PDB file of C-alpha atoms in Angstrom:
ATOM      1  CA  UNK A   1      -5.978  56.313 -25.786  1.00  0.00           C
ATOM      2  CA  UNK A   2      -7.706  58.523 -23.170  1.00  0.00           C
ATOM      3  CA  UNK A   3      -6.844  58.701 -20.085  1.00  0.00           C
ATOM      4  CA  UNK A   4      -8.315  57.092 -16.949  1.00  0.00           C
ATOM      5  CA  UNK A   5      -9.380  59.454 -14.261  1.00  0.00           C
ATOM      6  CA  UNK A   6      -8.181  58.419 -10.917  1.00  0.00           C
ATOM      7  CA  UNK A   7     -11.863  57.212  -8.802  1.00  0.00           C
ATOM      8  CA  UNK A   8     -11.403  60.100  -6.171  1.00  0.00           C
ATOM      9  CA  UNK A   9     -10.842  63.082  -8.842  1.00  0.00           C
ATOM     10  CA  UNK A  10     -13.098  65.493  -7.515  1.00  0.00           C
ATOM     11  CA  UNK A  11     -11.326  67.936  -9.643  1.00  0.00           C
ATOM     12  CA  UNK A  12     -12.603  66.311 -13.076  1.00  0.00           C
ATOM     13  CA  UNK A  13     -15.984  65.847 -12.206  1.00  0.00           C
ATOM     14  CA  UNK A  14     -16.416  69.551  -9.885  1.00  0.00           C
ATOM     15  CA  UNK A  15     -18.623  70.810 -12.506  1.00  0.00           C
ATOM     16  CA  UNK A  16     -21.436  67.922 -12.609  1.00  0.00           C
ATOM     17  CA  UNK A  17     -20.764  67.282  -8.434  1.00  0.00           C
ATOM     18  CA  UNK A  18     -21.874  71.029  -8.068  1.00  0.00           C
ATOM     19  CA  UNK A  19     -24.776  71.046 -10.266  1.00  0.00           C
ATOM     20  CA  UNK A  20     -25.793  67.516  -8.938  1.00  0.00           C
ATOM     21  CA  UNK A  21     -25.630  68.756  -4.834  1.00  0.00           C
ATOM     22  CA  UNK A  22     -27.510  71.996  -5.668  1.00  0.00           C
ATOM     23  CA  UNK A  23     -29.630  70.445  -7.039  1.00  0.00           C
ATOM     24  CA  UNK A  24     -30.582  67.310  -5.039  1.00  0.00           C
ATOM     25  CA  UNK A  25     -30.421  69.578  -1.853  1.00  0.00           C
ATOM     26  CA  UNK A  26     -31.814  72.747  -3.088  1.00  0.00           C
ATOM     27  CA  UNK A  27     -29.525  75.258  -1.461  1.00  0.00           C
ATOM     28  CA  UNK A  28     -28.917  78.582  -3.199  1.00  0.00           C
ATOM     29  CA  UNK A  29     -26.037  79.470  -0.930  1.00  0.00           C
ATOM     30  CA  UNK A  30     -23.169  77.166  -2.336  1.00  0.00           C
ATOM     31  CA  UNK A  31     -21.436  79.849  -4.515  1.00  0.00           C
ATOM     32  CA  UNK A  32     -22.258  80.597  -8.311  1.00  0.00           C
ATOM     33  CA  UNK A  33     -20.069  78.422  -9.475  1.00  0.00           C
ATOM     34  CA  UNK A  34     -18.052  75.114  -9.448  1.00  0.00           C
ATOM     35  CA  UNK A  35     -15.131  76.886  -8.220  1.00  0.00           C
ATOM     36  CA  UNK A  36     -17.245  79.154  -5.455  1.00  0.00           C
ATOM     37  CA  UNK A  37     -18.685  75.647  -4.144  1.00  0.00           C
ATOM     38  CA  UNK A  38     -15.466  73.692  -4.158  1.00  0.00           C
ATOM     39  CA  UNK A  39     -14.368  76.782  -1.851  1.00  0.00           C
ATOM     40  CA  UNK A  40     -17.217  77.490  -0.103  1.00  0.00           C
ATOM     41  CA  UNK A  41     -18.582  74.523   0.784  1.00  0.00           C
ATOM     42  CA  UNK A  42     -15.802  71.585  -0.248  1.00  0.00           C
ATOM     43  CA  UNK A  43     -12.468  72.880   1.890  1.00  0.00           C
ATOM     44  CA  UNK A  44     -13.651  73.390   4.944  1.00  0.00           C
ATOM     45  CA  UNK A  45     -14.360  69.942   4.896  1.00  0.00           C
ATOM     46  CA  UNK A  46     -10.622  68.910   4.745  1.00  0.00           C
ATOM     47  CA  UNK A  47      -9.712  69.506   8.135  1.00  0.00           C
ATOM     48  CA  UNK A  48      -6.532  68.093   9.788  1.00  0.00           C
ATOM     49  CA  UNK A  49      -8.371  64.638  11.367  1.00  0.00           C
ATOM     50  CA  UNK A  50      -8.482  63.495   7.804  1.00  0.00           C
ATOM     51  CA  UNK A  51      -6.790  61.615   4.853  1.00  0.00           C
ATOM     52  CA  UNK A  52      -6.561  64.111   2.373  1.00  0.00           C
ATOM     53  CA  UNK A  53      -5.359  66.746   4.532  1.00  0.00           C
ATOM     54  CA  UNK A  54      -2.324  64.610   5.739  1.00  0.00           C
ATOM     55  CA  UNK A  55      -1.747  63.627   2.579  1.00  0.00           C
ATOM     56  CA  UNK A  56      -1.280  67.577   1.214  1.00  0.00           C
ATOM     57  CA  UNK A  57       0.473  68.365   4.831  1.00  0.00           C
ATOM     58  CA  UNK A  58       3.363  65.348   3.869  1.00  0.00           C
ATOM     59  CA  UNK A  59       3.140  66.499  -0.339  1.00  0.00           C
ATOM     60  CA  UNK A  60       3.923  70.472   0.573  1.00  0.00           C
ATOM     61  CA  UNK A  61       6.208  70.128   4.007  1.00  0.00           C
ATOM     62  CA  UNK A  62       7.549  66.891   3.163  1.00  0.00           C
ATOM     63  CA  UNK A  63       8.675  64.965   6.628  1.00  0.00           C
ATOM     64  CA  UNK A  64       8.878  67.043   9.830  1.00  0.00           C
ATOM     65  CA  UNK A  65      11.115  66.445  12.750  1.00  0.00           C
TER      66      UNK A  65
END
């Protein structure tokens, strides 16, 4: 059978989540395309205060110390 996506796989859905913000906000300046806006306007948003970027710190560097 197919697959189940896991709920937070931004990855999977990038294309419709950029056409979808665009969109609804009416910006021109969020790249030309799905990849350009998960750059442009998606990574700066994982900073180190959050979940996701711990999670990638502890995935690539493993435990520190």
């Amino acid at each position: 059978g197919a697959q189940q996506k896991p709920a937070d796989d931004v990855k999977s859905i990038k294309g419709q989540l950029y056409v979808a913000v665009k969109r609804e906000l009416a910006v021109v300046q969020l790249g030309n395309t799905a990849d350009a806006f998960a750059k442009q306007a998606l990574a700066p948003l994982i900073t180190p205060d959050t979940a996701v970027y711990q999670a990638l710190e502890a995935e690539i560097f493993g435990p520190i110390g």
